[in-house]
Amino acid sequence: MSLRHALLGLLAEEPASGYELTRKFERVLQRYAWHANNSQIYPELSQLRDAGLAAVVDQGPRGRRTYAITDAGRAELLRWMRNPPETFQVRNEFVLRLFLLSALEPQEARTALQQIAADSDTMLGALREQVEKFDTDAEPGAPPPIGRLVAEYGLRSYQTLHQWALWAQDHIGQASTPR
Amino acid sequence: MSLRHALLGLLAEEPASGYELTRKFERVLQRYAWHANNSQIYPELSQLRDAGLAAVVDQGPRGRRTYAITDAGRAELLRWMRNPPETFQVRNEFVLRLFLLSALEPQEARTALQQIAADSDTMLGALREQVEKFDTDAEPGAPPPIGRLVAEYGLRSYQTLHQWALWAQDHIGQASTPR
DNA sequence: TGCGTCATGTAACGGGTTACATGATTAT
DNA sequence: ATAATCATGTAACCCGTTACATGACGCA
């Protein structure tokens, strides 16, 4: 039940409404870590509330309800963080398509790799901006927030993807024939 | 419906039984690309057969049925490969946990990062062996098979993770306090 | 006044997980 | 003989997706 813990993790940073959590998923988690949309988030928040792991701490206009993590919620999040499974399940259609590139003719595979190289380059630009923003906002000498570490991870991952796509273009050959 | 196309992709390489496909998922796709188990694979193979995208080409002992991709199946795989979605959905609990490291005390987060560095190092060893095997088996001058490109991707990804985990240990500070 | 955004949900359906169930073949 | 592996599947349940539904608030 990762969605539950993703929500607890976001609420551990600061209280938020279902709407704000939906936005956070879109901005922060969606690209590398976890995908969820509002029709999943609202029912899960209700369950979190019923289970005593989160509580409504504020009501605003348009029926807005701000949730905060409770002590029990914090304990549950810690328990989960301290007990990782030995193996993690991954579902990433993008990488799946990389694996199945051999089903295409080499020329078509090369074109696909070019597209990947271009897209990852665009992503790199956005991530570099994000990292720079962290670094200019930081007080000199102070250790960076975790968000900075995560952005660094994203940056390095896309750099790796980009460089691999360029490398693969050079090494993909006529001999890698599909059958 | 990525599972369907993952199966078609594997069958495009060579005919296989449900059992063999389950093994291939475990060995090849599971770690980076897609997770599936036998109780999903067998029904999906039946559907593939009913849809004319795969066909039983051999029967062996213990009721073993070898499936092969049909021309229609190949066409469907190509169509899918040529029409990628603009955005991909990602669900990776491992990365999610990286994002939520800020919920732990810095000391505990550092310990978790050490574990990640150690685990990724183990993975690197296995991947290096795999890559070497590809390279010693290859005829000199011949372009590498797609499997070699994918192994390279895995290798680079784990290298990136490993180096990031070391870097993050050095940069995680007392200031990254959970609230 | 009208558009964009904020804000919350439900319902039907499809995909995925866990647990269960069964038995044949091969190697030791 | 026995254990490991090969080999196939079903059933109940849970999680996630898509589409739908509704309306208040703030700004131009």
XYZ file of C-alpha atoms (C1' of nucleotides) in Angstrom:
414
model
C 0.000 0.000 0.000
C 2.438 2.619 -1.177
C -0.131 5.297 -1.953
C -1.078 5.442 1.698
C 2.529 5.969 2.721
C 3.220 8.427 -0.049
C 0.372 10.533 1.319
C 1.616 10.164 4.888
C 5.066 11.220 3.695
C 3.732 14.360 2.055
C 1.589 15.157 5.107
C 4.639 14.668 7.338
C 6.231 17.649 5.568
C 3.211 19.877 6.017
C -0.580 19.726 6.323
C -2.425 19.866 3.013
C -5.821 19.409 1.364
C -6.683 16.667 -1.096
C -6.420 19.182 -3.883
C -2.940 20.282 -2.837
C -1.828 16.674 -2.470
C -3.056 15.960 -5.998
C -0.950 18.901 -7.222
C 2.080 17.682 -5.280
C 1.798 14.273 -6.857
C 1.712 15.898 -10.285
C 4.651 18.194 -9.609
C 6.887 16.059 -7.440
C 6.268 12.322 -7.358
C 4.677 11.570 -10.704
C 7.757 11.670 -12.881
C 10.049 9.261 -11.045
C 8.341 7.748 -8.087
C 4.593 7.285 -7.975
C 1.546 8.143 -9.968
C -1.842 8.880 -8.429
C -4.821 11.000 -9.335
C -7.532 12.728 -7.375
C -10.094 9.926 -7.579
C -7.664 7.751 -5.668
C -6.399 10.395 -3.275
C -9.748 11.556 -1.864
C -10.985 8.100 -0.814
C -7.558 7.273 0.622
C -7.600 10.449 2.711
C -10.958 9.388 4.134
C -9.486 6.020 5.032
C -6.458 7.665 6.609
C -8.818 9.782 8.701
C -10.941 6.754 9.666
C -7.774 4.871 10.651
C -6.621 7.776 12.821
C -3.443 8.306 10.799
C -4.486 11.763 9.620
C -6.952 14.347 10.889
C -8.820 17.327 9.479
C -7.257 20.380 11.088
C -8.839 23.156 9.072
C -11.775 23.912 6.824
C -11.680 26.582 4.144
C -13.800 27.946 1.333
C -15.368 25.545 -1.196
C -15.446 22.730 1.329
C -11.686 22.675 1.551
C -10.401 20.339 4.276
C -6.807 20.539 5.387
C -5.412 17.262 6.694
C -2.475 16.846 9.059
C -0.596 13.687 9.990
C -1.262 12.381 13.503
C 1.221 10.776 15.896
C -0.159 7.391 14.907
C 0.347 8.346 11.260
C 3.930 9.352 11.905
C 4.543 6.061 13.708
C 3.073 4.106 10.807
C 5.215 6.015 8.293
C 8.349 5.304 10.333
C 7.459 1.635 10.636
C 7.046 1.445 6.873
C 10.279 3.300 6.132
C 12.222 1.021 8.452
C 10.904 -2.182 6.881
C 11.651 -2.104 3.178
C 10.834 -5.250 1.174
C 13.782 -7.242 -0.180
C 12.569 -6.785 -3.718
C 10.736 -3.833 -5.163
C 8.149 -4.011 -7.871
C 8.781 -1.765 -10.826
C 6.386 -0.814 -13.587
C 7.808 1.639 -16.036
C 6.410 1.587 -19.537
C 9.156 3.865 -20.773
C 11.877 1.404 -19.821
C 9.771 -1.478 -21.107
C 9.795 0.190 -24.516
C 13.578 0.499 -24.354
C 13.744 -3.230 -23.757
C 11.504 -3.974 -26.721
C 13.359 -1.732 -29.175
C 14.724 -4.888 -30.782
C 11.257 -5.503 -32.213
C 11.847 -2.552 -34.539
C 14.094 -2.348 -37.592
C 17.492 -0.889 -36.585
C 16.824 2.351 -38.444
C 13.536 2.832 -36.640
C 15.142 1.952 -33.321
C 17.790 4.580 -33.955
C 15.129 7.202 -34.612
C 13.405 6.263 -31.361
C 16.713 6.638 -29.504
C 17.191 10.075 -31.046
C 13.798 11.066 -29.718
C 14.729 9.783 -26.272
C 17.985 11.724 -26.336
C 16.127 14.905 -27.292
C 13.398 14.449 -24.662
C 15.860 13.689 -21.881
C 17.808 16.798 -22.837
C 14.678 18.911 -22.383
C 14.127 17.317 -18.970
C 17.726 18.032 -18.027
C 17.210 21.717 -18.683
C 14.229 21.842 -16.333
C 16.058 19.903 -13.631
C 19.148 22.090 -13.845
C 16.960 25.136 -13.241
C 15.392 23.426 -10.229
C 18.789 22.544 -8.782
C 20.101 26.065 -9.346
C 17.069 27.477 -7.569
C 17.815 25.271 -4.548
C 21.446 26.353 -4.563
C 20.832 30.092 -4.854
C 18.104 29.970 -2.169
C 20.342 28.060 0.269
C 22.296 29.783 2.992
C 26.026 29.309 2.353
C 27.484 26.478 4.400
C 24.119 25.044 5.364
C 23.405 21.402 4.428
C 20.892 21.082 1.579
C 17.277 19.978 2.163
C 16.235 16.490 1.066
C 14.436 18.021 -1.910
C 17.839 19.066 -3.183
C 19.143 15.505 -2.874
C 16.164 14.158 -4.763
C 16.550 16.762 -7.519
C 20.172 15.694 -7.796
C 19.039 12.111 -8.228
C 16.633 13.128 -10.999
C 19.356 15.170 -12.686
C 21.868 12.342 -12.634
C 19.275 9.810 -13.817
C 18.334 11.868 -16.851
C 21.981 12.576 -17.596
C 22.572 8.825 -17.587
C 19.583 8.203 -19.840
C 20.675 10.939 -22.230
C 24.226 9.692 -22.497
C 23.089 6.106 -22.865
C 20.720 7.044 -25.702
C 23.596 8.756 -27.538
C 25.903 5.792 -26.889
C 23.238 3.314 -28.019
C 22.707 5.190 -31.278
C 26.371 4.724 -32.069
C 26.340 1.054 -31.164
C 23.048 -0.085 -32.602
C 23.865 -1.880 -35.814
C 22.494 -3.598 -38.845
C 23.354 -6.868 -37.145
C 20.765 -6.380 -34.408
C 18.104 -7.649 -36.762
C 14.584 -8.310 -35.544
C 13.210 -11.651 -36.516
C -2.202 -2.704 -21.590
C 1.558 -3.007 -21.292
C 1.600 -6.622 -20.132
C 0.119 -7.719 -23.432
C 2.837 -5.909 -25.362
C 5.599 -7.048 -23.067
C 4.545 -10.624 -23.839
C 4.358 -9.922 -27.564
C 7.831 -8.383 -27.370
C 9.274 -11.467 -25.704
C 7.502 -13.768 -28.157
C 8.864 -11.676 -31.047
C 12.356 -12.731 -29.984
C 11.508 -16.410 -29.823
C 8.582 -18.745 -29.141
C 8.114 -19.684 -25.492
C 5.760 -21.318 -23.020
C 3.954 -19.533 -20.209
C 6.436 -20.991 -17.792
C 9.414 -19.708 -19.765
C 7.819 -16.296 -20.113
C 7.321 -16.164 -16.352
C 11.051 -16.921 -15.931
C 11.999 -14.266 -18.480
C 9.978 -11.694 -16.612
C 11.803 -12.615 -13.425
C 15.229 -12.549 -14.977
C 14.968 -9.734 -17.495
C 12.081 -7.303 -17.138
C 11.253 -7.395 -13.449
C 14.102 -5.280 -12.163
C 13.794 -2.199 -14.305
C 10.823 -2.436 -16.583
C 7.787 -4.482 -15.698
C 6.631 -6.872 -13.043
C 4.246 -9.757 -13.745
C 3.655 -13.194 -12.274
C 2.297 -16.443 -13.618
C -1.299 -15.912 -12.556
C -1.386 -12.906 -14.846
C 0.648 -14.368 -17.676
C -1.370 -17.534 -18.297
C -4.752 -15.810 -18.726
C -3.155 -13.130 -20.896
C -1.644 -15.797 -23.164
C -5.106 -17.289 -23.607
C -6.419 -13.885 -24.584
C -3.540 -13.373 -26.999
C -4.390 -16.697 -28.586
C -8.114 -15.862 -28.749
C -7.259 -12.526 -30.355
C -5.075 -14.225 -32.960
C -1.934 -12.370 -31.838
C -0.169 -15.540 -30.726
C -0.615 -19.219 -31.517
C 0.289 -22.534 -29.928
C 3.012 -24.032 -32.110
C 4.129 -26.949 -29.985
C 3.043 -29.155 -27.106
C 5.474 -30.823 -24.758
C 5.484 -32.907 -21.591
C 3.385 -31.842 -18.598
C 0.900 -30.032 -20.822
C 3.524 -27.589 -21.962
C 2.312 -25.286 -24.730
C 4.795 -23.252 -26.724
C 3.392 -20.015 -28.079
C 4.686 -18.060 -31.074
C 3.796 -14.555 -32.203
C 1.622 -14.363 -35.324
C 1.831 -11.794 -38.124
C -1.110 -10.004 -36.565
C 0.744 -10.019 -33.256
C 3.835 -8.557 -34.839
C 1.730 -5.847 -36.481
C 0.106 -5.009 -33.138
C 3.504 -4.816 -31.419
C 4.821 -2.476 -34.111
C 1.741 -0.294 -33.899
C 2.216 -0.015 -30.143
C 5.947 0.723 -30.389
C 5.315 3.458 -32.936
C 2.694 5.207 -30.818
C 4.168 5.998 -27.437
C 2.054 8.098 -25.037
C 3.237 11.636 -24.320
C 3.541 10.910 -20.613
C 4.458 7.645 -18.973
C 3.159 6.437 -15.675
C 5.794 5.404 -13.202
C 5.394 3.395 -10.028
C 8.613 2.631 -8.276
C 8.450 2.070 -4.544
C 12.212 2.207 -4.261
C 12.370 5.752 -5.600
C 9.320 6.699 -3.548
C 11.252 5.725 -0.437
C 14.150 7.920 -1.528
C 11.722 10.809 -1.760
C 10.396 10.163 1.718
C 13.787 9.842 3.395
C 13.157 13.264 4.929
C 10.608 11.631 7.218
C 13.510 9.944 9.023
C 16.030 11.468 11.375
C 19.199 12.447 9.454
C 21.218 9.691 11.101
C 18.681 7.081 10.122
C 18.468 8.472 6.593
C 22.245 8.199 6.320
C 22.118 4.558 7.367
C 19.467 3.901 4.727
C 21.684 5.552 2.107
C 24.591 3.348 3.151
C 22.418 0.316 2.612
C 21.441 1.588 -0.839
C 25.100 2.160 -1.726
C 25.979 -1.374 -0.647
C 23.059 -2.993 -2.472
C 23.696 -1.097 -5.692
C 27.333 -2.151 -5.521
C 26.279 -5.801 -5.385
C 24.022 -5.255 -8.389
C 26.883 -3.591 -10.249
C 29.018 -6.659 -9.832
C 26.363 -8.892 -11.361
C 25.758 -6.494 -14.241
C 29.464 -6.157 -15.015
C 29.681 -9.919 -15.346
C 26.707 -9.912 -17.675
C 28.220 -7.194 -19.847
C 31.575 -8.977 -19.977
C 29.850 -12.151 -21.075
C 28.205 -10.263 -23.921
C 31.530 -8.756 -24.917
C 33.576 -11.966 -24.864
C 30.844 -13.853 -26.741
C 30.617 -11.198 -29.445
C 32.462 -11.482 -32.758
C 35.024 -8.690 -33.011
C 33.779 -5.777 -35.063
C 30.159 -6.911 -35.018
C 27.561 -4.520 -33.583
C 26.230 -5.642 -30.185
C 22.767 -7.182 -29.766
C 20.018 -5.124 -28.159
C 20.444 -7.165 -24.972
C 23.903 -5.665 -24.666
C 22.463 -2.145 -24.960
C 19.924 -2.887 -22.262
C 22.569 -4.345 -19.948
C 24.579 -1.172 -20.501
C 21.550 0.855 -19.463
C 21.195 -1.194 -16.283
C 24.887 -0.850 -15.535
C 24.875 2.908 -15.965
C 21.695 3.291 -13.923
C 23.108 1.404 -10.962
C 26.386 3.255 -11.235
C 24.425 6.498 -11.053
C 22.425 5.271 -8.072
C 25.554 4.103 -6.294
C 27.411 7.356 -6.808
C 24.396 9.388 -5.836
C 23.959 7.427 -2.593
C 27.594 8.141 -1.681
C 27.230 11.798 -2.606
C 23.974 12.115 -0.646
C 25.577 10.642 2.480
C 28.123 13.435 2.388
C 25.521 16.115 1.843
C 22.752 15.025 4.164
C 22.905 17.263 7.184
C 21.508 17.977 10.594
C 19.599 20.831 8.997
C 17.366 18.452 7.045
C 15.182 18.037 10.099
C 11.899 16.208 9.898
C 9.018 18.102 11.355
C -21.079 38.018 -16.194
C -18.234 34.636 -17.501
C -13.884 32.087 -17.353
C -10.385 29.757 -14.900
C -9.225 27.507 -11.003
C -10.186 25.499 -6.647
C -12.346 21.753 -4.504
C -14.575 17.313 -3.593
C -16.186 13.248 -4.744
C -18.758 8.557 -7.011
C -19.334 4.500 -10.191
C -18.068 1.121 -13.408
C -14.615 -1.219 -15.062
C -10.189 -3.292 -15.754
C -5.715 -4.768 -14.202
C -2.827 -6.871 -10.641
C -1.938 -9.597 -6.208
C -2.297 -13.324 -3.103
C -3.504 -17.619 -2.051
C -4.794 -21.794 -3.514
C -4.871 -26.058 -6.331
C -3.046 -29.851 -8.991
C -0.075 -32.902 -10.972
C 3.880 -34.663 -14.266
C 8.808 -35.247 -15.035
C 13.612 -35.452 -13.957
C 17.668 -35.858 -11.230
C 19.736 -37.770 -7.119
C 11.760 -42.982 -3.151
C 11.948 -38.240 -2.746
C 12.789 -33.580 -3.705
C 13.203 -30.045 -6.955
C 11.542 -28.209 -10.793
C 8.469 -27.915 -14.602
C 3.946 -26.708 -15.863
C -0.723 -24.889 -15.816
C -4.291 -22.613 -14.030
C -8.634 -20.454 -10.855
C -10.917 -17.315 -7.387
C -11.398 -13.615 -4.303
C -9.939 -9.528 -3.370
C -7.744 -5.038 -3.729
C -5.863 -1.257 -6.216
C -5.987 1.967 -9.997
C -8.166 4.253 -14.219
C -11.547 6.620 -16.754
C -15.412 9.066 -17.000
C -18.661 11.525 -14.870
C -20.740 14.916 -11.644
C -21.183 19.098 -9.051
C -20.474 23.499 -7.538
C -18.051 27.585 -5.065
C -14.779 31.313 -5.324
C -11.861 34.980 -7.394
C -10.531 37.807 -11.011
C -11.001 40.525 -15.215
